[in-house]
């Protein structure tokens, strides 16, 4: 099958553009919207230490209020595993959210029942209430239809604004969408549109950059990408496994020798799909895994037995920047070296800045996300210049693996 035909068929399950948006919901006067948000915020001694996720919810909540709806917020916090755990209550978060929203936010220590229904009925028009941690109910993570029915009875429409939990088939992330008219919230909408531009219906050529520590955690992701993108640059510790699989000695570098066959298989699938694989051509090596360790740059086949690869070299960076110059779309996950240890952050920083400049010049759609990637792009001070940086972690990686996300599938029009 020709490459382009397969891509047009989106075999990787990345088509995301046809979902229901809040704008489709129309006038909501007198209605109650059940809104799934991500309030899994960092907390210390009952205080929110980073309110980014709370601020992210404002747009959706205000849009719904403007459309006339009351808003009942659903969220999880931590892993209470179906039990009521006092220090995982969302009670303190209601106050913190009220502060960033600039209006009153009620709280009720339940997610279902007549008393919750009454509390919603008692709200002023366009009032906002936060319900208790959804994971206090054992049925939540099991996607229990009975629990779903009881929660659905509280509202008229369902809005999902938590892409970060969209890889879960839980009551509050997916099942509610089967019981009520369901829409993507403002953040979910932005995320899905960005992801669609990156892998769903991208402008080609598409370059993927995948770095990070290990191949083992990204086998599915690599296997999917080589069927979707035009070029795949492999960096970071995982590149060592690919180099070793080609008979190159990587000294005492981080390397999964047992995955040599898997690496060769991925290279073979790439070849069958006309996906050009870019591996490092030069590397920065040191004898110790520590910041400011004495280091040198050498060709990839010149690593001594007592040396380890900690970063990509200047020729590899140039190769990558040239590949960006030949691409219209970039999708990136994972750092290109041990970026937490100066000076082994150079390749990650240089590549991120080059991508950021092209993106802000409108020459490249640059989408990144997953795990350490956000920290790496922030470290490079390039995140703001990217077209979109996803903070979703697990959901972003499953999307890169081409897996359908239950929370997104449930919103499809
Ligand atoms: P991941 O969570 O798989 O994206 O991996 C991120 C981690 O990979 C970061 O902590 C980096 O320090 C680490 N890493 C990247 N390149 C290397 C390398 N060449 N050797 C050791 N660790 C690396």
mmCIF file of N, CA and C in Angstrom, residues 1 3 24 26 31 39 102 127 157-158 175 185-186 225 235 251 256 280 312 342 386 401:
data_model
loop_
_atom_site.group_PDB
_atom_site.id
_atom_site.type_symbol
_atom_site.label_atom_id
_atom_site.label_comp_id
_atom_site.label_asym_id
_atom_site.label_seq_id
_atom_site.Cartn_x
_atom_site.Cartn_y
_atom_site.Cartn_z
ATOM 1 N N UNK A 1 0.846 -1.201 0.000
ATOM 2 C CA UNK A 1 0.000 0.000 0.000
ATOM 3 C C UNK A 1 0.884 1.255 0.000
ATOM 4 N N UNK A 3 2.476 4.773 0.761
ATOM 5 C CA UNK A 3 2.627 5.533 2.007
ATOM 6 C C UNK A 3 1.492 6.543 2.225
ATOM 7 N N UNK A 24 -21.280 24.600 19.900
ATOM 8 C CA UNK A 24 -22.437 23.867 19.372
ATOM 9 C C UNK A 24 -23.561 23.747 20.403
ATOM 10 N N UNK A 26 -25.092 26.052 22.190
ATOM 11 C CA UNK A 26 -26.129 27.081 22.088
ATOM 12 C C UNK A 26 -26.517 27.668 23.443
ATOM 13 N N UNK A 31 -29.923 25.604 32.395
ATOM 14 C CA UNK A 31 -29.371 24.234 32.343
ATOM 15 C C UNK A 31 -28.185 24.111 33.301
ATOM 16 N N UNK A 39 -8.202 19.110 38.161
ATOM 17 C CA UNK A 39 -7.817 19.869 39.364
ATOM 18 C C UNK A 39 -6.825 19.060 40.199
ATOM 19 N N UNK A 102 -12.545 34.517 40.658
ATOM 20 C CA UNK A 102 -13.065 35.821 41.062
ATOM 21 C C UNK A 102 -14.550 35.784 41.358
ATOM 22 N N UNK A 127 -24.307 29.970 38.777
ATOM 23 C CA UNK A 127 -23.510 29.593 39.954
ATOM 24 C C UNK A 127 -22.563 28.443 39.645
ATOM 25 N N UNK A 157 -26.136 18.772 30.479
ATOM 26 C CA UNK A 157 -25.106 18.496 29.469
ATOM 27 C C UNK A 157 -23.807 18.124 30.191
ATOM 28 N N UNK A 158 -22.904 17.492 29.433
ATOM 29 C CA UNK A 158 -21.599 17.097 29.979
ATOM 30 C C UNK A 158 -20.513 17.775 29.143
ATOM 31 N N UNK A 175 -17.762 7.865 30.371
ATOM 32 C CA UNK A 175 -19.097 7.243 30.372
ATOM 33 C C UNK A 175 -20.215 8.296 30.402
ATOM 34 N N UNK A 185 -14.581 20.975 26.253
ATOM 35 C CA UNK A 185 -14.373 22.295 26.833
ATOM 36 C C UNK A 185 -13.323 23.066 26.028
ATOM 37 N N UNK A 186 -13.083 24.297 26.431
ATOM 38 C CA UNK A 186 -12.186 25.176 25.679
ATOM 39 C C UNK A 186 -10.763 24.597 25.567
ATOM 40 N N UNK A 225 4.705 6.044 15.141
ATOM 41 C CA UNK A 225 5.228 7.216 14.432
ATOM 42 C C UNK A 225 5.835 6.864 13.083
ATOM 43 N N UNK A 235 16.726 10.508 19.599
ATOM 44 C CA UNK A 235 17.802 11.102 20.393
ATOM 45 C C UNK A 235 17.777 10.588 21.818
ATOM 46 N N UNK A 251 29.951 1.971 24.620
ATOM 47 C CA UNK A 251 30.660 2.043 25.894
ATOM 48 C C UNK A 251 29.746 1.728 27.048
ATOM 49 N N UNK A 256 19.645 -0.368 26.172
ATOM 50 C CA UNK A 256 18.889 -1.598 26.395
ATOM 51 C C UNK A 256 19.282 -2.613 25.315
ATOM 52 N N UNK A 280 21.868 9.942 15.825
ATOM 53 C CA UNK A 280 23.018 10.836 16.035
ATOM 54 C C UNK A 280 24.215 10.409 15.193
ATOM 55 N N UNK A 312 23.790 14.841 22.326
ATOM 56 C CA UNK A 312 24.110 14.791 20.898
ATOM 57 C C UNK A 312 25.149 15.866 20.600
ATOM 58 N N UNK A 342 24.079 20.160 33.373
ATOM 59 C CA UNK A 342 24.869 21.070 32.525
ATOM 60 C C UNK A 342 26.238 20.435 32.288
ATOM 61 N N UNK A 386 6.448 27.503 20.862
ATOM 62 C CA UNK A 386 5.869 26.342 20.179
ATOM 63 C C UNK A 386 4.393 26.609 19.882
ATOM 64 N N UNK A 401 0.994 7.213 20.532
ATOM 65 C CA UNK A 401 1.025 5.775 20.208
ATOM 66 C C UNK A 401 -0.067 5.414 19.203
#
